[in-house]
Structure formats: structure tokens, C-alpha cells
GROMACS .gro file of N, CA and C in nm:
model
  465
    1MET      N    1   1.916  -0.309  -0.181
    1MET     CA    2   1.776  -0.348  -0.177
    1MET      C    3   1.695  -0.228  -0.130
    2ARG      N    4   1.592  -0.192  -0.203
    2ARG     CA    5   1.506  -0.080  -0.168
    2ARG      C    6   1.378  -0.136  -0.109
    3ILE      N    7   1.341  -0.089   0.010
    3ILE     CA    8   1.219  -0.135   0.075
    3ILE      C    9   1.116  -0.024   0.067
    4LEU      N   10   0.998  -0.057   0.019
    4LEU     CA   11   0.888   0.038   0.012
    4LEU      C   12   0.814   0.032   0.144
    5LYS      N   13   0.789   0.145   0.205
    5LYS     CA   14   0.723   0.151   0.335
    5LYS      C   15   0.576   0.182   0.316
    6LEU      N   16   0.490   0.110   0.382
    6LEU     CA   17   0.346   0.130   0.378
    6LEU      C   18   0.292   0.146   0.518
    7ILE      N   19   0.172   0.194   0.528
    7ILE     CA   20   0.107   0.213   0.655
    7ILE      C   21  -0.031   0.150   0.652
    8SER      N   22  -0.082   0.107   0.772
    8SER     CA   23  -0.211   0.040   0.776
    8SER      C   24  -0.273   0.043   0.915
    9VAL      N   25  -0.399  -0.016   0.932
    9VAL     CA   26  -0.467  -0.019   1.061
    9VAL      C   27  -0.554  -0.143   1.079
   10GLY      N   28  -0.565  -0.205   1.201
   10GLY     CA   29  -0.671  -0.291   1.246
   10GLY      C   30  -0.670  -0.440   1.239
   11THR      N   31  -0.791  -0.496   1.230
   11THR     CA   32  -0.819  -0.639   1.227
   11THR      C   33  -0.886  -0.677   1.096
   12LEU      N   34  -0.884  -0.803   1.062
   12LEU     CA   35  -0.930  -0.848   0.929
   12LEU      C   36  -1.081  -0.840   0.911
   13VAL      N   37  -1.126  -0.794   0.795
   13VAL     CA   38  -1.267  -0.789   0.760
   13VAL      C   39  -1.300  -0.910   0.674
   14ALA      N   40  -1.407  -0.979   0.708
   14ALA     CA   41  -1.448  -1.092   0.626
   14ALA      C   42  -1.523  -1.040   0.505
   15CYS      N   43  -1.481  -1.081   0.389
   15CYS     CA   44  -1.547  -1.038   0.266
   15CYS      C   45  -1.651  -1.142   0.228
   16THR      N   46  -1.765  -1.095   0.181
   16THR     CA   47  -1.871  -1.187   0.143
   16THR      C   48  -1.853  -1.240   0.002
   17THR      N   49  -1.764  -1.180  -0.074
   17THR     CA   50  -1.740  -1.229  -0.209
   17THR      C   51  -1.598  -1.281  -0.218
   18GLY      N   52  -1.577  -1.375  -0.304
   18GLY     CA   53  -1.444  -1.433  -0.323
   18GLY      C   54  -1.354  -1.340  -0.402
   19PRO      N   55  -1.226  -1.376  -0.410
   19PRO     CA   56  -1.132  -1.291  -0.482
   19PRO      C   57  -1.163  -1.288  -0.631
   20THR      N   58  -1.124  -1.179  -0.692
   20THR     CA   59  -1.140  -1.165  -0.836
   20THR      C   60  -1.005  -1.129  -0.895
   21VAL      N   61  -0.982  -1.173  -1.015
   21VAL     CA   62  -0.861  -1.130  -1.083
   21VAL      C   63  -0.887  -0.988  -1.128
   22ALA      N   64  -0.802  -0.898  -1.085
   22ALA     CA   65  -0.826  -0.756  -1.107
   22ALA      C   66  -0.762  -0.711  -1.236
   23ASP      N   67  -0.835  -0.719  -1.340
   23ASP     CA   68  -0.789  -0.685  -1.473
   23ASP      C   69  -0.838  -0.548  -1.514
   24SER      N   70  -0.958  -0.511  -1.464
   24SER     CA   71  -1.019  -0.389  -1.513
   24SER      C   72  -1.063  -0.288  -1.408
   25PRO      N   73  -1.066  -0.318  -1.276
   25PRO     CA   74  -1.116  -0.217  -1.183
   25PRO      C   75  -1.033  -0.090  -1.188
   26ALA      N   76  -1.098   0.023  -1.192
   26ALA     CA   77  -1.028   0.152  -1.192
   26ALA      C   78  -1.005   0.196  -1.048
   27ALA      N   79  -0.929   0.302  -1.031
   27ALA     CA   80  -0.896   0.353  -0.899
   27ALA      C   81  -1.021   0.384  -0.818
   28ASP      N   82  -1.132   0.424  -0.885
   28ASP     CA   83  -1.252   0.461  -0.810
   28ASP      C   84  -1.312   0.343  -0.734
   29ALA      N   85  -1.280   0.220  -0.771
   29ALA     CA   86  -1.328   0.103  -0.698
   29ALA      C   87  -1.256   0.086  -0.565
   30LEU      N   88  -1.151   0.165  -0.541
   30LEU     CA   89  -1.072   0.153  -0.419
   30LEU      C   90  -1.096   0.271  -0.324
   31GLY      N   91  -1.212   0.334  -0.336
   31GLY     CA   92  -1.245   0.447  -0.251
   31GLY      C   93  -1.237   0.417  -0.103
   32TRP      N   94  -1.257   0.291  -0.064
   32TRP     CA   95  -1.248   0.251   0.077
   32TRP      C   96  -1.109   0.278   0.136
   33LEU      N   97  -1.007   0.292   0.051
   33LEU     CA   98  -0.870   0.318   0.097
   33LEU      C   99  -0.850   0.464   0.138
   34SER      N  100  -0.935   0.554   0.089
   34SER     CA  101  -0.915   0.696   0.118
   34SER      C  102  -0.929   0.725   0.266
   35GLY      N  103  -0.850   0.821   0.312
   35GLY     CA  104  -0.852   0.860   0.452
   35GLY      C  105  -0.713   0.884   0.505
   36GLN      N  106  -0.707   0.907   0.636
   36GLN     CA  107  -0.580   0.934   0.703
   36GLN      C  108  -0.554   0.822   0.803
   37TRP      N  109  -0.444   0.750   0.784
   37TRP     CA  110  -0.411   0.631   0.862
   37TRP      C  111  -0.282   0.656   0.940
   38CYS      N  112  -0.282   0.623   1.070
   38CYS     CA  113  -0.169   0.655   1.158
   38CYS      C  114  -0.132   0.537   1.248
   39LYS      N  115  -0.006   0.541   1.291
   39LYS     CA  116   0.045   0.440   1.383
   39LYS      C  117   0.159   0.501   1.464
   40GLU      N  118   0.162   0.469   1.593
   40GLU     CA  119   0.275   0.507   1.678
   40GLU      C  120   0.328   0.380   1.742
   41SER      N  121   0.460   0.358   1.729
   41SER     CA  122   0.521   0.238   1.785
   41SER      C  123   0.671   0.259   1.794
   42GLY      N  124   0.729   0.220   1.907
   42GLY     CA  125   0.874   0.226   1.922
   42GLY      C  126   0.934   0.363   1.900
   43GLY      N  127   0.863   0.468   1.941
   43GLY     CA  128   0.913   0.603   1.924
   43GLY      C  129   0.900   0.659   1.784
   44GLU      N  130   0.829   0.588   1.697
   44GLU     CA  131   0.806   0.634   1.560
   44GLU      C  132   0.658   0.663   1.539
   45PHE      N  133   0.631   0.767   1.464
   45PHE     CA  134   0.495   0.800   1.422
   45PHE      C  135   0.492   0.786   1.270
   46THR      N  136   0.400   0.704   1.220
   46THR     CA  137   0.389   0.680   1.076
   46THR      C  138   0.249   0.716   1.033
   47GLU      N  139   0.237   0.782   0.918
   47GLU     CA  140   0.105   0.817   0.866
   47GLU      C  141   0.103   0.799   0.714
   48GLU      N  142  -0.015   0.767   0.666
   48GLU     CA  143  -0.039   0.752   0.523
   48GLU      C  144  -0.172   0.818   0.493
   49HIS      N  145  -0.174   0.908   0.398
   49HIS     CA  146  -0.295   0.982   0.361
   49HIS      C  147  -0.330   0.950   0.216
   50TRP      N  148  -0.455   0.906   0.194
   50TRP     CA  149  -0.503   0.876   0.059
   50TRP      C  150  -0.619   0.969   0.026
   51LEU      N  151  -0.606   1.044  -0.084
   51LEU     CA  152  -0.716   1.126  -0.132
   51LEU      C  153  -0.822   1.036  -0.194
   52ALA      N  154  -0.947   1.080  -0.188
   52ALA     CA  155  -1.055   1.006  -0.253
   52ALA      C  156  -1.028   1.000  -0.403
   53PRO      N  157  -1.069   0.894  -0.468
   53PRO     CA  158  -1.047   0.885  -0.612
   53PRO      C  159  -1.122   0.996  -0.687
   54ARG      N  160  -1.051   1.058  -0.778
   54ARG     CA  161  -1.109   1.161  -0.864
   54ARG      C  162  -1.046   1.143  -1.001
   55GLY      N  163  -1.128   1.157  -1.104
   55GLY     CA  164  -1.075   1.135  -1.238
   55GLY      C  165  -1.031   0.990  -1.252
   56ASP      N  166  -0.909   0.968  -1.292
   56ASP     CA  167  -0.862   0.832  -1.315
   56ASP      C  168  -0.749   0.792  -1.221
   57VAL      N  169  -0.737   0.861  -1.105
   57VAL     CA  170  -0.624   0.831  -1.018
   57VAL      C  171  -0.659   0.855  -0.871
   58MET      N  172  -0.594   0.778  -0.783
   58MET     CA  173  -0.595   0.802  -0.639
   58MET      C  174  -0.453   0.841  -0.602
   59LEU      N  175  -0.438   0.942  -0.518
   59LEU     CA  176  -0.306   0.987  -0.477
   59LEU      C  177  -0.287   0.965  -0.328
   60GLY      N  178  -0.167   0.924  -0.290
   60GLY     CA  179  -0.134   0.901  -0.150
   60GLY      C  180   0.004   0.953  -0.117
   61VAL      N  181   0.025   0.983   0.010
   61VAL     CA  182   0.155   1.026   0.060
   61VAL      C  183   0.171   0.967   0.200
   62GLY      N  184   0.293   0.927   0.232
   62GLY     CA  185   0.320   0.872   0.363
   62GLY      C  186   0.452   0.923   0.418
   63ARG      N  187   0.464   0.918   0.552
   63ARG     CA  188   0.591   0.955   0.614
   63ARG      C  189   0.603   0.888   0.750
   64THR      N  190   0.728   0.871   0.791
   64THR     CA  191   0.760   0.819   0.924
   64THR      C  192   0.849   0.921   0.992
   65ILE      N  193   0.813   0.955   1.117
   65ILE     CA  194   0.886   1.053   1.196
   65ILE      C  195   0.938   0.985   1.321
   66ALA      N  196   1.065   1.007   1.353
   66ALA     CA  197   1.127   0.954   1.475
   66ALA      C  198   1.214   1.064   1.535
   67GLY      N  199   1.202   1.087   1.665
   67GLY     CA  200   1.283   1.189   1.730
   67GLY      C  201   1.262   1.328   1.672
   68GLY      N  202   1.140   1.356   1.626
   68GLY     CA  203   1.110   1.487   1.571
   68GLY      C  204   1.163   1.512   1.431
   69LYS      N  205   1.220   1.409   1.368
   69LYS     CA  206   1.277   1.422   1.232
   69LYS      C  207   1.209   1.324   1.137
   70THR      N  208   1.193   1.367   1.011
   70THR     CA  209   1.137   1.278   0.910
   70THR      C  210   1.240   1.173   0.875
   71LYS      N  211   1.205   1.048   0.901
   71LYS     CA  212   1.294   0.933   0.875
   71LYS      C  213   1.279   0.885   0.730
   72SER      N  214   1.155   0.885   0.680
   72SER     CA  215   1.128   0.843   0.542
   72SER      C  216   0.997   0.903   0.496
   73PHE      N  217   0.979   0.910   0.363
   73PHE     CA  218   0.854   0.955   0.306
   73PHE      C  219   0.833   0.880   0.174
   74GLU      N  220   0.708   0.882   0.127
   74GLU     CA  221   0.675   0.810   0.004
   74GLU      C  222   0.556   0.876  -0.064
   75PHE      N  223   0.563   0.887  -0.197
   75PHE     CA  224   0.450   0.928  -0.279
   75PHE      C  225   0.393   0.801  -0.342
   76MET      N  226   0.260   0.791  -0.347
   76MET     CA  227   0.194   0.674  -0.404
   76MET      C  228   0.079   0.718  -0.493
   77ARG      N  229   0.047   0.634  -0.589
   77ARG     CA  230  -0.074   0.657  -0.668
   77ARG      C  231  -0.127   0.524  -0.718
   78ILE      N  232  -0.257   0.522  -0.743
   78ILE     CA  233  -0.324   0.406  -0.802
   78ILE      C  234  -0.393   0.457  -0.926
   79GLU      N  235  -0.365   0.393  -1.039
   79GLU     CA  236  -0.424   0.437  -1.165
   79GLU      C  237  -0.452   0.318  -1.256
   80HIS      N  238  -0.545   0.339  -1.346
   80HIS     CA  239  -0.580   0.237  -1.444
   80HIS      C  240  -0.509   0.272  -1.575
   81ARG      N  241  -0.430   0.179  -1.627
   81ARG     CA  242  -0.359   0.200  -1.754
   81ARG      C  243  -0.320   0.066  -1.813
   82ASP      N  244  -0.295   0.062  -1.940
   82ASP     CA  245  -0.249  -0.059  -2.009
   82ASP      C  246  -0.334  -0.181  -1.974
   83GLY      N  247  -0.466  -0.162  -1.960
   83GLY     CA  248  -0.557  -0.274  -1.934
   83GLY      C  249  -0.553  -0.327  -1.792
   84GLY      N  250  -0.493  -0.255  -1.698
   84GLY     CA  251  -0.486  -0.301  -1.560
   84GLY      C  252  -0.486  -0.185  -1.463
   85THR      N  253  -0.499  -0.217  -1.335
   85THR     CA  254  -0.491  -0.117  -1.230
   85THR      C  255  -0.357  -0.133  -1.161
   86TYR      N  256  -0.287  -0.022  -1.141
   86TYR     CA  257  -0.150  -0.025  -1.088
   86TYR      C  258  -0.136   0.062  -0.964
   87TYR      N  259  -0.059   0.011  -0.870
   87TYR     CA  260  -0.013   0.087  -0.753
   87TYR      C  261   0.130   0.128  -0.787
   88LEU      N  262   0.158   0.257  -0.783
   88LEU     CA  263   0.292   0.307  -0.813
   88LEU      C  264   0.350   0.369  -0.687
   89ALA      N  265   0.464   0.318  -0.643
   89ALA     CA  266   0.530   0.364  -0.520
   89ALA      C  267   0.656   0.442  -0.554
   90GLN      N  268   0.676   0.553  -0.482
   90GLN     CA  269   0.794   0.636  -0.500
   90GLN      C  270   0.856   0.667  -0.364
   91PRO      N  271   0.922   0.570  -0.300
   91PRO     CA  272   0.985   0.598  -0.171
   91PRO      C  273   1.095   0.701  -0.187
   92GLN      N  274   1.099   0.798  -0.096
   92GLN     CA  275   1.197   0.905  -0.097
   92GLN      C  276   1.192   0.985  -0.228
   93GLY      N  277   1.076   0.981  -0.297
   93GLY     CA  278   1.060   1.055  -0.421
   93GLY      C  279   1.132   0.995  -0.541
   94SER      N  280   1.170   0.868  -0.529
   94SER     CA  281   1.242   0.801  -0.639
   94SER      C  282   1.152   0.777  -0.760
   95LYS      N  283   1.209   0.718  -0.863
   95LYS     CA  284   1.133   0.680  -0.983
   95LYS      C  285   1.021   0.584  -0.942
   96PRO      N  286   0.900   0.598  -1.000
   96PRO     CA  287   0.788   0.510  -0.963
   96PRO      C  288   0.816   0.363  -0.994
   97THR      N  289   0.780   0.278  -0.898
   97THR     CA  290   0.786   0.133  -0.917
   97THR      C  291   0.642   0.083  -0.928
   98PRO      N  292   0.603   0.022  -1.043
   98PRO     CA  293   0.465  -0.022  -1.063
   98PRO      C  294   0.440  -0.163  -1.008
   99PHE      N  295   0.321  -0.180  -0.947
   99PHE     CA  296   0.274  -0.310  -0.900
   99PHE      C  297   0.133  -0.327  -0.958
  100ARG      N  298   0.112  -0.431  -1.039
  100ARG     CA  299  -0.018  -0.453  -1.102
  100ARG      C  300  -0.114  -0.521  -1.005
  101MET      N  301  -0.240  -0.475  -1.003
  101MET     CA  302  -0.340  -0.540  -0.919
  101MET      C  303  -0.366  -0.679  -0.974
  102THR      N  304  -0.351  -0.779  -0.888
  102THR     CA  305  -0.370  -0.918  -0.931
  102THR      C  306  -0.495  -0.981  -0.872
  103GLU      N  307  -0.540  -0.930  -0.757
  103GLU     CA  308  -0.663  -0.979  -0.694
  103GLU      C  309  -0.723  -0.865  -0.614
  104SER      N  310  -0.856  -0.872  -0.595
  104SER     CA  311  -0.923  -0.773  -0.511
  104SER      C  312  -1.057  -0.827  -0.467
  105GLY      N  313  -1.112  -0.764  -0.365
  105GLY     CA  314  -1.243  -0.798  -0.313
  105GLY      C  315  -1.312  -0.671  -0.270
  106ALA      N  316  -1.419  -0.685  -0.190
  106ALA     CA  317  -1.498  -0.570  -0.150
  106ALA      C  318  -1.414  -0.463  -0.079
  107HIS      N  319  -1.322  -0.503   0.006
  107HIS     CA  320  -1.242  -0.406   0.083
  107HIS      C  321  -1.096  -0.450   0.093
  108TRP      N  322  -1.044  -0.505  -0.014
  108TRP     CA  323  -0.902  -0.541  -0.015
  108TRP      C  324  -0.850  -0.544  -0.157
  109ALA      N  325  -0.720  -0.528  -0.168
  109ALA     CA  326  -0.656  -0.531  -0.301
  109ALA      C  327  -0.512  -0.579  -0.286
  110ARG      N  328  -0.469  -0.658  -0.381
  110ARG     CA  329  -0.330  -0.708  -0.386
  110ARG      C  330  -0.267  -0.661  -0.517
  111PHE      N  331  -0.144  -0.609  -0.505
  111PHE     CA  332  -0.067  -0.561  -0.620
  111PHE      C  333   0.066  -0.636  -0.621
  112GLU      N  334   0.112  -0.675  -0.740
  112GLU     CA  335   0.236  -0.752  -0.746
  112GLU      C  336   0.327  -0.704  -0.859
  113ASN      N  337   0.458  -0.720  -0.835
  113ASN     CA  338   0.560  -0.693  -0.935
  113ASN      C  339   0.669  -0.799  -0.916
  114PRO      N  340   0.660  -0.912  -0.989
  114PRO     CA  341   0.756  -1.022  -0.971
  114PRO      C  342   0.899  -0.984  -1.008
  115GLN      N  343   0.918  -0.877  -1.085
  115GLN     CA  344   1.054  -0.837  -1.125
  115GLN      C  345   1.122  -0.748  -1.021
  116HIS      N  346   1.048  -0.695  -0.925
  116HIS     CA  347   1.106  -0.605  -0.826
  116HIS      C  348   1.180  -0.687  -0.718
  117ASP      N  349   1.289  -0.631  -0.663
  117ASP     CA  350   1.367  -0.704  -0.564
  117ASP      C  351   1.287  -0.725  -0.435
  118PHE      N  352   1.245  -0.617  -0.370
  118PHE     CA  353   1.162  -0.624  -0.250
  118PHE      C  354   1.092  -0.490  -0.235
  119PRO      N  355   0.963  -0.493  -0.210
  119PRO     CA  356   0.875  -0.609  -0.205
  119PRO      C  357   0.831  -0.652  -0.343
  120LYS      N  358   0.777  -0.770  -0.351
  120LYS     CA  359   0.718  -0.818  -0.476
  120LYS      C  360   0.566  -0.807  -0.468
  121ARG      N  361   0.514  -0.793  -0.345
  121ARG     CA  362   0.369  -0.786  -0.323
  121ARG      C  363   0.337  -0.673  -0.226
  122VAL      N  364   0.231  -0.597  -0.255
  122VAL     CA  365   0.177  -0.492  -0.169
  122VAL      C  366   0.028  -0.522  -0.153
  123GLU      N  367  -0.021  -0.522  -0.031
  123GLU     CA  368  -0.161  -0.555  -0.009
  123GLU      C  369  -0.223  -0.460   0.093
  124TYR      N  370  -0.347  -0.420   0.067
  124TYR     CA  371  -0.424  -0.337   0.160
  124TYR      C  372  -0.555  -0.408   0.191
  125ARG      N  373  -0.599  -0.400   0.319
  125ARG     CA  374  -0.728  -0.456   0.361
  125ARG      C  375  -0.792  -0.360   0.461
  126LEU      N  376  -0.916  -0.319   0.433
  126LEU     CA  377  -0.992  -0.241   0.529
  126LEU      C  378  -1.036  -0.337   0.638
  127THR      N  379  -1.024  -0.295   0.764
  127THR     CA  380  -1.057  -0.381   0.877
  127THR      C  381  -1.154  -0.307   0.970
  128PRO      N  382  -1.214  -0.376   1.066
  128PRO     CA  383  -1.301  -0.306   1.161
  128PRO      C  384  -1.226  -0.199   1.241
  129GLY      N  385  -1.096  -0.219   1.264
  129GLY     CA  386  -1.018  -0.122   1.340
  129GLY      C  387  -0.948  -0.017   1.256
  130GLY      N  388  -0.949  -0.030   1.127
  130GLY     CA  389  -0.882   0.068   1.043
  130GLY      C  390  -0.837   0.010   0.910
  131LEU      N  391  -0.704   0.002   0.891
  131LEU     CA  392  -0.648  -0.045   0.765
  131LEU      C  393  -0.526  -0.131   0.794
  132HIS      N  394  -0.521  -0.247   0.729
  132HIS     CA  395  -0.404  -0.335   0.738
  132HIS      C  396  -0.336  -0.332   0.602
  133ALA      N  397  -0.205  -0.311   0.604
  133ALA     CA  398  -0.127  -0.318   0.480
  133ALA      C  399  -0.009  -0.409   0.507
  134GLU      N  400   0.041  -0.469   0.401
  134GLU     CA  401   0.164  -0.548   0.416
  134GLU      C  402   0.240  -0.547   0.286
  135ILE      N  403   0.372  -0.560   0.301
  135ILE     CA  404   0.459  -0.579   0.186
  135ILE      C  405   0.527  -0.712   0.206
  136ALA      N  406   0.557  -0.782   0.097
  136ALA     CA  407   0.615  -0.916   0.109
  136ALA      C  408   0.702  -0.947  -0.011
  137GLY      N  409   0.794  -1.037   0.012
  137GLY     CA  410   0.885  -1.083  -0.092
  137GLY      C  411   0.996  -1.163  -0.028
  138PRO      N  412   1.091  -1.205  -0.107
  138PRO     CA  413   1.200  -1.286  -0.052
  138PRO      C  414   1.295  -1.202   0.034
  139GLY      N  415   1.331  -1.258   0.150
  139GLY     CA  416   1.431  -1.195   0.236
  139GLY      C  417   1.570  -1.230   0.186
  140LYS      N  418   1.671  -1.183   0.258
  140LYS     CA  419   1.810  -1.210   0.220
  140LYS      C  420   1.840  -1.359   0.218
  141ASP      N  421   1.767  -1.437   0.301
  141ASP     CA  422   1.789  -1.581   0.306
  141ASP      C  423   1.704  -1.656   0.203
  142GLY      N  424   1.627  -1.583   0.123
  142GLY     CA  425   1.545  -1.644   0.020
  142GLY      C  426   1.407  -1.683   0.068
  143LYS      N  427   1.383  -1.683   0.200
  143LYS     CA  428   1.252  -1.717   0.255
  143LYS      C  429   1.158  -1.598   0.248
  144GLU      N  430   1.029  -1.627   0.238
  144GLU     CA  431   0.926  -1.524   0.232
  144GLU      C  432   0.935  -1.433   0.355
  145ARG      N  433   0.940  -1.303   0.330
  145ARG     CA  434   0.944  -1.203   0.437
  145ARG      C  435   0.820  -1.118   0.422
  146VAL      N  436   0.740  -1.107   0.528
  146VAL     CA  437   0.618  -1.027   0.527
  146VAL      C  438   0.632  -0.918   0.633
  147ILE      N  439   0.610  -0.794   0.593
  147ILE     CA  440   0.615  -0.683   0.688
  147ILE      C  441   0.475  -0.624   0.696
  148PRO      N  442   0.406  -0.647   0.811
  148PRO     CA  443   0.270  -0.596   0.826
  148PRO      C  444   0.269  -0.455   0.885
  149PHE      N  445   0.166  -0.378   0.852
  149PHE     CA  446   0.143  -0.245   0.907
  149PHE      C  447  -0.003  -0.240   0.951
  150ASP      N  448  -0.028  -0.222   1.078
  150ASP     CA  449  -0.164  -0.214   1.130
  150ASP      C  450  -0.186  -0.077   1.190
  151TYR      N  451  -0.276  -0.002   1.129
  151TYR     CA  452  -0.298   0.137   1.165
  151TYR      C  453  -0.444   0.168   1.192
  152ARG      N  454  -0.464   0.278   1.258
  152ARG     CA  455  -0.598   0.328   1.290
  152ARG      C  456  -0.623   0.456   1.211
  153SER      N  457  -0.746   0.499   1.211
  153SER     CA  458  -0.777   0.627   1.149
  153SER      C  459  -0.714   0.738   1.231
  154CYS      N  460  -0.656   0.837   1.168
  154CYS     CA  461  -0.595   0.952   1.238
  154CYS      C  462  -0.700   1.044   1.295
  155ASP      N  463  -0.822   1.039   1.240
  155ASP     CA  464  -0.929   1.132   1.282
  155ASP      C  465  -0.967   1.113   1.426
   0.00000   0.00000   0.00000
């Protein structure tokens, strides 16, 4: 089982608009995700950096450091293709795993891939304290497993 690692920050932001089925938003609609997001917990430092959208893609990179050594890293991108917006994750530089945007709002987005083992869902939400991200899908026992990441701005 391959687990994709994400990073995030803060508390929930109330959106004034309801969810939309995200069929056509391009990466530039997710500019709120750009920035440097960090977390320190349990002797680990985790960071995720998202470049501002330019052209037709947003690029991101993340890493977790423990004991002065890189424990994991990930390349990410968000792009519009095949009539949808996709989050592509490459943990440890592996082959990209695509997650199609299924819902979004003013400062949040949900991406899903029902065929992937874990996670099946990736979600980002801008919050008053920073950025909240989570990955979710079935655990080994078949029950829903949600792994939250709450991060602050690194600046």
C-alpha cells in the first residue's frame, strides 16, 4: 500500500458559496493554495511549497525531515486536462497518480481517484490559521481512514 503524504495548516474557513462539481476550473482558480506551508510535530518537520499558478499548471513539492534526515518527499502538480482538473502526486518521485477534482469552493478543493488503493481522496482547505489538508480512504480493516495535516505558513 502506497500512502501519499500531504501537508497543511489551521482551522476551517466558512465558505459563502456551496460546493460545485469541479468539471472545468483550471489550476489558476487554486491560487489560494500557493505558498510555503510547515508543521513540526513529534520530532518531524514537514513542509509543502506550492508555486503560484502560471500557464496551465501549479507545481508543488513536499518533504518530511526527522533526525536531520529526509524521511520522505513528494512532487505534486495541478493541471487541467481531459475536461477536468487533476491533482497528480508523485511520492518519492514515483509515477504520477492522478486524482480528479470532484468538488470545490472559494478556498477548498477535493480530488478523488476511486481506483487508487490509498488514499482515494485528497482535500485542501485554506483556513484562518493556514492550510488544512487530508487524505482519506479505506484502512486495512475496510473502515474509512482520514489522515489530517494542519499547517501554518512558513513565512
